Amino acid sequence: MTTSRATTLFLAGTFLTSLSGHAWALDGQDLLKKINAAYAAGSATISAESVEVTGSDVLLKGAKFTTLGENQSSVKLGDLTLKNVSEEDGGAYSIERIDFPPVNFTEEKSSVTVEDLYLAGVWVPGSTEGNDLSSMMLYEEAHSGPVKVVVDGKEVFSMAEASGTLDVAEDEESMSFEADISGIKADLASVEDAKSKEAIEALNLKTIDGEVTMKGSWELATGTIKVEEYAFDFANVGMLNFAFSVSGYTMDLVKQLQETARTMQSQPKNEQAQQAAGLAMLGLMQQMSFNNAEIRFEDDGITSRGLEYAGKQQGTSGADMAQMVKAMVPIMLGQANLGAFANEVSAAVNTYIDDPNSLTISATPEKPVPFPMIMGAAMGAPDTLPKVLGAKVTAND
């Protein structure tokens, strides 16, 4: 009897273990389906020749990225390895890391290589119907290692590293983001066109070296997007930085814009449908408001060299060209019908031309301005637009 009961328990345990294993095994096809459901606005799909599951890892063999719409195109991604995948509540998935194979593309005399491509901390929602960040596909880090472009055996462009991070708040009501592209180098010395070559040499741009940085945040309740910094910083040129804030970009609006985009993609050759969807998208964007913005350029020698080169083309000196620019600005602004604001712009430009240091254009209204009001002012009374936006232009501050 004891042996019989032991045998029965052993068989029952084996059956339950087997059943449990099947119940908790990862469904790679379901994961791929949900990645595609969550990807952007459905503007592209990822397919695979086969999906293989080994423990907690999923391999997408022969993966391919295909854009949708009228100009459909595909890019072969190769084998994608999704490491340490786990199924979460609500049918969602978390992926510790997605490794992409290195890019090594060669065509005639040109080649492009990209190394160390991966996404880390990827969240794939079980459903995209919600109105919080858990209904979106997000990642903690996106990374690319060295990028090289070689033409005729000579390296014409390279990038040391690019990385981007997303940080979702614990209450999932906001997130912050940062990006950095470092070690950007371009070799323009090999440009063959005579006129372009002359300009490159005069502006001292035979080699370009710099980086791009960005950081900002998104608050769901008000739909406020703040981009604190979006800077392009290049040696011997200068730094151009954009900063802005808009509100009204809520999850509700995101869903509506995505649905409109899908409608446009489903009927790419239907001109009337495209126009209707375009108008609908424009109408949706009118739900947003403008909070503030700033564009700032800090010179690193490019202005003086530009004036010298432009003057040479006109048969005059850089100093004389500077005076010509100062004289032309009020005339050009007069055509824009900007009222008294034109005088402020002219004064700032004059200060900057005389001593190129920095030039800043800012707009800080007393309270958020709905986009329809901005459009109305621009079309009906452009001279009121600077006041509506609280616009200012300053130099060397």
Coordinates of C-alpha atoms in Angstrom, one line a residue:
M1 CA 0.0 0.0 0.0
T2 CA 2.8 2.4 0.9
T3 CA 4.6 1.8 -2.4
S4 CA 1.3 2.3 -4.3
R5 CA 0.5 5.6 -2.5
A6 CA 4.1 6.8 -3.2
T7 CA 3.8 5.9 -6.8
T8 CA 0.5 7.7 -7.1
L9 CA 1.9 10.8 -5.4
F10 CA 5.0 10.8 -7.6
L11 CA 2.9 10.6 -10.8
A12 CA 0.5 13.3 -9.5
G13 CA 3.4 15.5 -8.7
T14 CA 5.0 15.0 -12.1
F15 CA 1.7 15.9 -13.7
L16 CA 1.3 19.1 -11.7
T17 CA 4.8 20.1 -12.3
S18 CA 4.4 19.6 -16.0
L19 CA 1.1 21.5 -16.0
S20 CA 2.7 24.3 -14.0
G21 CA 5.5 24.5 -16.4
H22 CA 3.2 24.9 -19.4
A23 CA 1.1 27.5 -17.5
W24 CA 4.1 29.7 -16.7
A25 CA 6.1 29.3 -19.9
L26 CA 6.7 32.5 -21.8
D27 CA 4.6 33.0 -24.9
G28 CA 7.0 34.6 -27.3
Q29 CA 4.3 35.2 -30.0
D30 CA 2.1 37.0 -27.5
L31 CA 5.1 39.2 -26.5
L32 CA 5.8 40.1 -30.1
K33 CA 2.1 40.8 -30.7
K34 CA 2.0 43.2 -27.7
I35 CA 5.3 44.9 -28.8
N36 CA 3.7 45.7 -32.1
A37 CA 0.4 46.8 -30.5
A38 CA 2.3 49.3 -28.3
Y39 CA 4.8 50.5 -30.8
A40 CA 4.3 54.2 -31.5
A41 CA 1.1 54.9 -33.3
G42 CA 1.2 51.7 -35.3
S43 CA 3.5 53.3 -37.9
A44 CA 5.6 50.2 -38.1
T45 CA 5.7 46.5 -37.2
I46 CA 8.4 44.1 -36.1
S47 CA 8.2 40.6 -37.6
A48 CA 10.4 37.5 -37.1
E49 CA 11.0 34.3 -39.1
S50 CA 10.7 32.4 -35.8
V51 CA 10.3 33.1 -32.1
E52 CA 12.3 30.9 -29.7
V53 CA 11.9 30.8 -26.0
T54 CA 14.7 29.5 -23.7
G55 CA 13.9 29.8 -20.0
S56 CA 13.4 33.6 -19.5
D57 CA 15.0 34.6 -22.8
V58 CA 13.3 35.2 -26.1
L59 CA 15.0 35.1 -29.4
L60 CA 13.4 36.8 -32.5
K61 CA 15.3 35.1 -35.3
G62 CA 15.5 37.0 -38.6
A63 CA 13.7 40.0 -37.2
K64 CA 12.5 42.7 -39.7
F65 CA 11.3 46.3 -39.1
T66 CA 8.7 47.4 -41.6
T67 CA 7.2 50.9 -41.9
L68 CA 3.5 51.2 -42.8
G69 CA 1.7 53.5 -45.2
E70 CA 2.2 54.4 -48.8
N71 CA 6.0 54.4 -48.8
Q72 CA 6.4 51.0 -47.1
S73 CA 10.0 49.9 -46.5
S74 CA 11.7 47.2 -44.5
V75 CA 15.0 46.9 -42.6
K76 CA 16.5 43.6 -41.6
L77 CA 17.4 43.7 -37.9
G78 CA 18.9 40.2 -37.7
D79 CA 18.5 38.1 -34.5
L80 CA 17.2 40.1 -31.5
T81 CA 17.9 38.7 -28.1
L82 CA 15.3 39.7 -25.4
K83 CA 17.0 38.8 -22.0
N84 CA 15.3 38.0 -18.7
V85 CA 11.7 38.5 -19.9
S86 CA 8.9 38.2 -17.2
E87 CA 5.2 38.4 -17.5
E88 CA 3.6 41.0 -15.2
D89 CA 0.1 41.6 -14.0
G90 CA -2.5 42.4 -16.7
G91 CA -0.6 40.5 -19.4
A92 CA 2.3 43.1 -19.5
Y93 CA 5.9 42.1 -19.9
S94 CA 9.2 43.5 -18.5
I95 CA 12.4 42.9 -20.4
E96 CA 15.7 43.4 -18.7
R97 CA 17.6 44.0 -22.0
I98 CA 17.2 43.8 -25.7
D99 CA 20.5 43.3 -27.6
F100 CA 20.6 44.2 -31.3
P101 CA 23.3 42.7 -33.6
P102 CA 26.0 45.0 -34.8
V103 CA 25.3 46.9 -38.0
N104 CA 27.8 46.4 -40.8
F105 CA 26.4 47.7 -44.0
T106 CA 28.5 48.1 -47.2
E107 CA 27.4 49.5 -50.6
E108 CA 29.9 50.2 -53.4
K109 CA 32.6 52.4 -51.8
S110 CA 30.7 53.3 -48.6
S111 CA 30.3 51.4 -45.3
V112 CA 28.4 52.0 -42.1
T113 CA 29.2 50.3 -38.8
V114 CA 27.3 50.5 -35.5
E115 CA 28.2 48.6 -32.3
D116 CA 26.8 48.0 -28.9
L117 CA 23.1 48.7 -29.6
Y118 CA 20.7 47.8 -26.8
L119 CA 17.6 48.7 -24.9
A120 CA 17.4 48.1 -21.1
G121 CA 14.5 48.0 -18.7
V122 CA 11.8 47.7 -21.4
W123 CA 8.2 47.7 -20.4
V124 CA 5.6 46.2 -22.8
P125 CA 2.0 47.0 -21.8
G126 CA -0.6 44.3 -21.6
S127 CA -3.1 46.8 -23.0
T128 CA -2.7 50.2 -24.7
E129 CA -6.2 51.3 -23.7
G130 CA -5.3 52.9 -20.4
N131 CA -4.6 56.6 -19.7
D132 CA -1.4 56.2 -17.7
L133 CA 2.2 55.4 -18.5
S134 CA 1.7 51.7 -17.9
S135 CA -0.3 51.6 -21.1
M136 CA 2.8 52.7 -23.1
M137 CA 5.9 50.9 -24.2
L138 CA 8.8 52.5 -22.3
Y139 CA 12.5 51.8 -21.6
E140 CA 14.9 52.9 -19.0
E141 CA 17.9 53.2 -21.3
A142 CA 18.6 53.2 -25.1
H143 CA 22.2 52.9 -26.1
S144 CA 24.4 53.0 -29.1
G145 CA 28.2 52.5 -29.1
P146 CA 30.6 53.8 -31.8
V147 CA 29.2 54.7 -35.2
K148 CA 31.5 55.0 -38.3
V149 CA 30.8 56.0 -41.9
V150 CA 33.6 55.3 -44.3
V151 CA 33.7 56.5 -47.9
D152 CA 36.5 55.6 -50.3
G153 CA 38.5 54.2 -47.4
K154 CA 38.3 57.4 -45.4
E155 CA 36.3 58.0 -42.3
V156 CA 33.9 60.9 -43.0
F157 CA 31.7 60.7 -39.9
S158 CA 31.8 59.1 -36.5
M159 CA 30.1 59.1 -33.2
A160 CA 31.6 57.8 -29.9
E161 CA 28.4 57.0 -28.0
A162 CA 24.7 57.9 -27.8
S163 CA 22.4 57.2 -24.8
G164 CA 18.9 58.1 -23.7
T165 CA 17.2 57.4 -20.4
L166 CA 13.6 57.6 -19.1
D167 CA 12.7 57.8 -15.5
V168 CA 9.1 57.2 -14.6
A169 CA 7.8 58.6 -11.2
E170 CA 6.6 56.1 -8.6
D171 CA 3.0 57.3 -9.1
E172 CA 3.3 56.9 -12.9
E173 CA 2.0 60.4 -13.3
S174 CA 5.1 61.9 -14.8
M175 CA 8.5 61.0 -16.3
S176 CA 11.8 62.7 -17.0
F177 CA 14.1 62.1 -19.9
E178 CA 17.7 62.7 -20.9
A179 CA 19.8 62.1 -24.0
D180 CA 23.4 62.6 -24.9
I181 CA 25.3 62.1 -28.2
S182 CA 29.0 62.5 -27.7
G183 CA 32.1 62.4 -29.8
I184 CA 30.4 63.6 -33.0
K185 CA 33.1 64.1 -35.7
A186 CA 32.7 64.9 -39.4
D187 CA 35.4 65.3 -42.0
L188 CA 34.4 67.9 -44.6
A189 CA 37.9 68.3 -46.1
S190 CA 37.2 65.7 -48.8
V191 CA 34.2 67.6 -50.2
E192 CA 34.9 67.9 -54.0
D193 CA 32.5 70.8 -55.0
A194 CA 34.7 73.8 -55.5
K195 CA 32.3 76.4 -54.1
S196 CA 31.4 74.3 -51.1
K197 CA 35.1 73.6 -50.5
E198 CA 35.9 77.3 -50.5
A199 CA 33.1 78.0 -48.0
I200 CA 34.2 75.1 -45.7
E201 CA 37.8 76.4 -45.7
A202 CA 36.9 80.0 -45.1
L203 CA 34.6 79.1 -42.2
N204 CA 37.2 76.7 -40.7
L205 CA 34.9 73.8 -40.9
K206 CA 37.1 71.1 -42.4
T207 CA 36.5 69.1 -39.3
I208 CA 33.5 69.3 -37.1
D209 CA 33.6 68.1 -33.5
G210 CA 30.8 68.3 -30.9
E211 CA 27.9 66.8 -29.0
V212 CA 24.2 67.0 -28.6
T213 CA 22.4 66.9 -25.2
M214 CA 18.7 67.0 -24.2
K215 CA 16.7 66.8 -21.0
G216 CA 13.1 67.4 -20.1
S217 CA 10.0 66.0 -18.5
W218 CA 6.3 65.2 -19.2
E219 CA 3.5 65.6 -16.6
L220 CA 0.4 63.6 -17.5
A221 CA -2.3 65.4 -15.5
T222 CA -1.8 68.8 -17.3
G223 CA -0.1 67.3 -20.4
T224 CA 2.9 69.6 -19.7
I225 CA 6.0 68.9 -21.7
K226 CA 9.1 70.8 -20.6
V227 CA 12.3 70.6 -22.6
E228 CA 14.9 72.3 -20.5
E229 CA 17.7 71.8 -22.9
Y230 CA 18.2 70.6 -26.4
A231 CA 21.7 71.8 -27.2
F232 CA 24.0 71.4 -30.2
D233 CA 27.5 72.3 -29.1
F234 CA 30.3 72.3 -31.7
A235 CA 33.8 73.5 -31.5
N236 CA 34.7 76.6 -33.6
V237 CA 31.0 77.1 -34.3
G238 CA 29.1 77.6 -31.1
M239 CA 26.2 76.2 -29.0
L240 CA 22.6 76.4 -30.2
N241 CA 20.1 75.6 -27.4
F242 CA 16.3 75.2 -27.6
A243 CA 14.1 75.2 -24.5
F244 CA 10.3 75.2 -24.5
S245 CA 7.2 74.2 -22.6
V246 CA 3.7 73.3 -23.8
S247 CA 0.7 72.0 -22.0
G248 CA -2.4 70.0 -23.1
Y249 CA -0.4 67.0 -24.4
T250 CA -2.3 64.6 -22.3
M251 CA -2.6 60.8 -22.7
D252 CA -6.1 61.4 -24.1
L253 CA -4.6 63.6 -26.8
V254 CA -1.8 61.1 -27.5
K255 CA -4.4 58.3 -28.0
Q256 CA -6.5 60.5 -30.4
L257 CA -3.4 61.5 -32.4
Q258 CA -2.3 57.9 -32.7
E259 CA -5.8 56.8 -33.9
T260 CA -5.8 59.6 -36.5
A261 CA -2.3 58.5 -37.7
R262 CA -3.5 54.9 -38.0
T263 CA -6.5 56.1 -40.1
M264 CA -4.1 58.0 -42.4
Q265 CA -1.9 54.9 -42.8
S266 CA -4.8 52.6 -43.5
Q267 CA -5.8 54.7 -46.6
P268 CA -2.6 56.1 -48.0
K269 CA -3.9 56.6 -51.5
N270 CA -7.3 58.1 -50.5
E271 CA -6.7 61.8 -50.9
Q272 CA -9.9 62.9 -49.3
A273 CA -9.4 60.6 -46.3
Q274 CA -5.8 62.0 -45.9
Q275 CA -7.1 65.6 -46.0
A276 CA -9.9 64.8 -43.5
A277 CA -7.4 63.1 -41.2
G278 CA -5.0 65.9 -41.5
L279 CA -7.6 68.4 -40.5
A280 CA -8.6 66.3 -37.6
M281 CA -5.0 66.1 -36.4
L282 CA -4.7 69.9 -36.7
G283 CA -7.9 70.2 -34.7
L284 CA -6.6 67.9 -32.0
M285 CA -3.4 70.0 -31.7
Q286 CA -5.5 73.0 -31.0
Q287 CA -6.1 71.5 -27.6
M288 CA -2.6 72.4 -26.6
S289 CA -1.3 75.7 -25.1
F290 CA 2.1 77.5 -25.4
N291 CA 3.8 78.1 -22.0
N292 CA 7.2 79.5 -22.9
A293 CA 10.3 79.1 -25.2
E294 CA 13.8 80.2 -25.6
I295 CA 16.4 79.9 -28.4
R296 CA 19.9 80.9 -27.5
F297 CA 23.1 80.9 -29.6
E298 CA 26.5 81.3 -28.0
D299 CA 29.1 82.1 -30.6
D300 CA 32.5 80.3 -30.9
G301 CA 33.9 82.3 -33.8
I302 CA 31.5 81.3 -36.7
T303 CA 29.9 84.7 -36.9
S304 CA 33.0 86.7 -37.6
R305 CA 34.2 84.1 -40.1
G306 CA 30.8 84.1 -41.8
L307 CA 30.8 87.9 -42.2
E308 CA 34.4 87.7 -43.6
Y309 CA 33.4 85.1 -46.1
A310 CA 30.1 86.8 -47.1
G311 CA 32.0 90.1 -47.5
K312 CA 34.6 88.5 -49.7
Q313 CA 31.8 87.2 -52.0
Q314 CA 30.5 90.7 -52.3
G315 CA 34.0 92.2 -52.9
T316 CA 34.2 93.9 -49.5
S317 CA 35.5 93.4 -46.0
G318 CA 33.9 91.6 -43.0
A319 CA 33.5 94.9 -41.2
D320 CA 31.6 96.4 -44.1
M321 CA 29.5 93.3 -44.4
A322 CA 28.6 93.7 -40.8
Q323 CA 27.3 97.2 -41.4
M324 CA 25.3 96.0 -44.4
V325 CA 23.6 93.3 -42.3
K326 CA 22.7 95.9 -39.6
A327 CA 21.2 98.1 -42.3
M328 CA 19.2 95.2 -43.9
V329 CA 17.6 93.8 -40.7
P330 CA 15.2 96.8 -40.1
I331 CA 14.1 96.6 -43.8
M332 CA 13.4 92.8 -43.5
L333 CA 11.6 93.2 -40.2
G334 CA 9.4 96.0 -41.6
Q335 CA 8.0 93.6 -44.1
A336 CA 7.0 91.2 -41.3
N337 CA 4.7 93.9 -39.7
L338 CA 5.9 93.3 -36.1
G339 CA 5.4 96.8 -34.9
A340 CA 7.6 98.1 -32.1
F341 CA 9.1 94.6 -31.6
A342 CA 11.1 95.2 -34.8
N343 CA 13.1 97.9 -33.1
E344 CA 14.0 95.6 -30.2
V345 CA 15.2 92.9 -32.6
S346 CA 17.3 95.4 -34.6
A347 CA 19.0 96.7 -31.4
A348 CA 19.8 93.2 -30.3
V349 CA 21.2 92.2 -33.7
N350 CA 23.3 95.4 -33.8
T351 CA 24.8 94.6 -30.4
Y352 CA 25.5 91.0 -31.4
I353 CA 27.1 92.0 -34.8
D354 CA 29.4 94.5 -33.1
D355 CA 30.6 91.9 -30.6
P356 CA 29.5 88.4 -31.3
N357 CA 28.9 86.7 -28.0
S358 CA 25.3 85.5 -27.6
L359 CA 21.9 86.1 -29.0
T360 CA 18.7 85.0 -27.2
I361 CA 15.1 85.0 -28.4
S362 CA 12.6 84.2 -25.6
A363 CA 8.8 84.1 -25.3
T364 CA 7.3 84.1 -21.8
P365 CA 3.6 85.0 -21.8
E366 CA 1.9 85.9 -18.5
K367 CA -0.2 82.7 -18.7
P368 CA -0.4 79.8 -21.2
V369 CA -1.6 80.8 -24.7
P370 CA -3.9 78.4 -26.5
F371 CA -2.5 77.4 -30.0
P372 CA -5.6 78.7 -31.8
M373 CA -5.0 82.2 -30.3
I374 CA -1.4 82.2 -31.6
M375 CA -2.6 81.1 -35.1
G376 CA -5.3 83.8 -35.1
A377 CA -2.8 86.5 -34.1
A378 CA -0.3 85.4 -36.7
M379 CA -2.8 85.5 -39.5
G380 CA -4.9 88.5 -38.5
A381 CA -2.7 90.8 -36.5
P382 CA 1.0 89.8 -36.6
D383 CA 2.0 93.0 -34.9
T384 CA 0.2 91.8 -31.7
L385 CA 2.0 88.4 -31.7
P386 CA 5.1 89.5 -29.8
K387 CA 2.9 90.9 -27.0
V388 CA 0.7 87.8 -26.9
L389 CA 3.8 85.6 -26.5
G390 CA 5.7 88.0 -24.3
A391 CA 8.6 87.9 -26.8
K392 CA 12.0 89.4 -26.1
V393 CA 15.3 89.5 -28.0
T394 CA 18.6 90.2 -26.2
A395 CA 22.3 90.0 -27.0
N396 CA 25.4 89.3 -25.0
D397 CA 23.6 88.7 -21.8

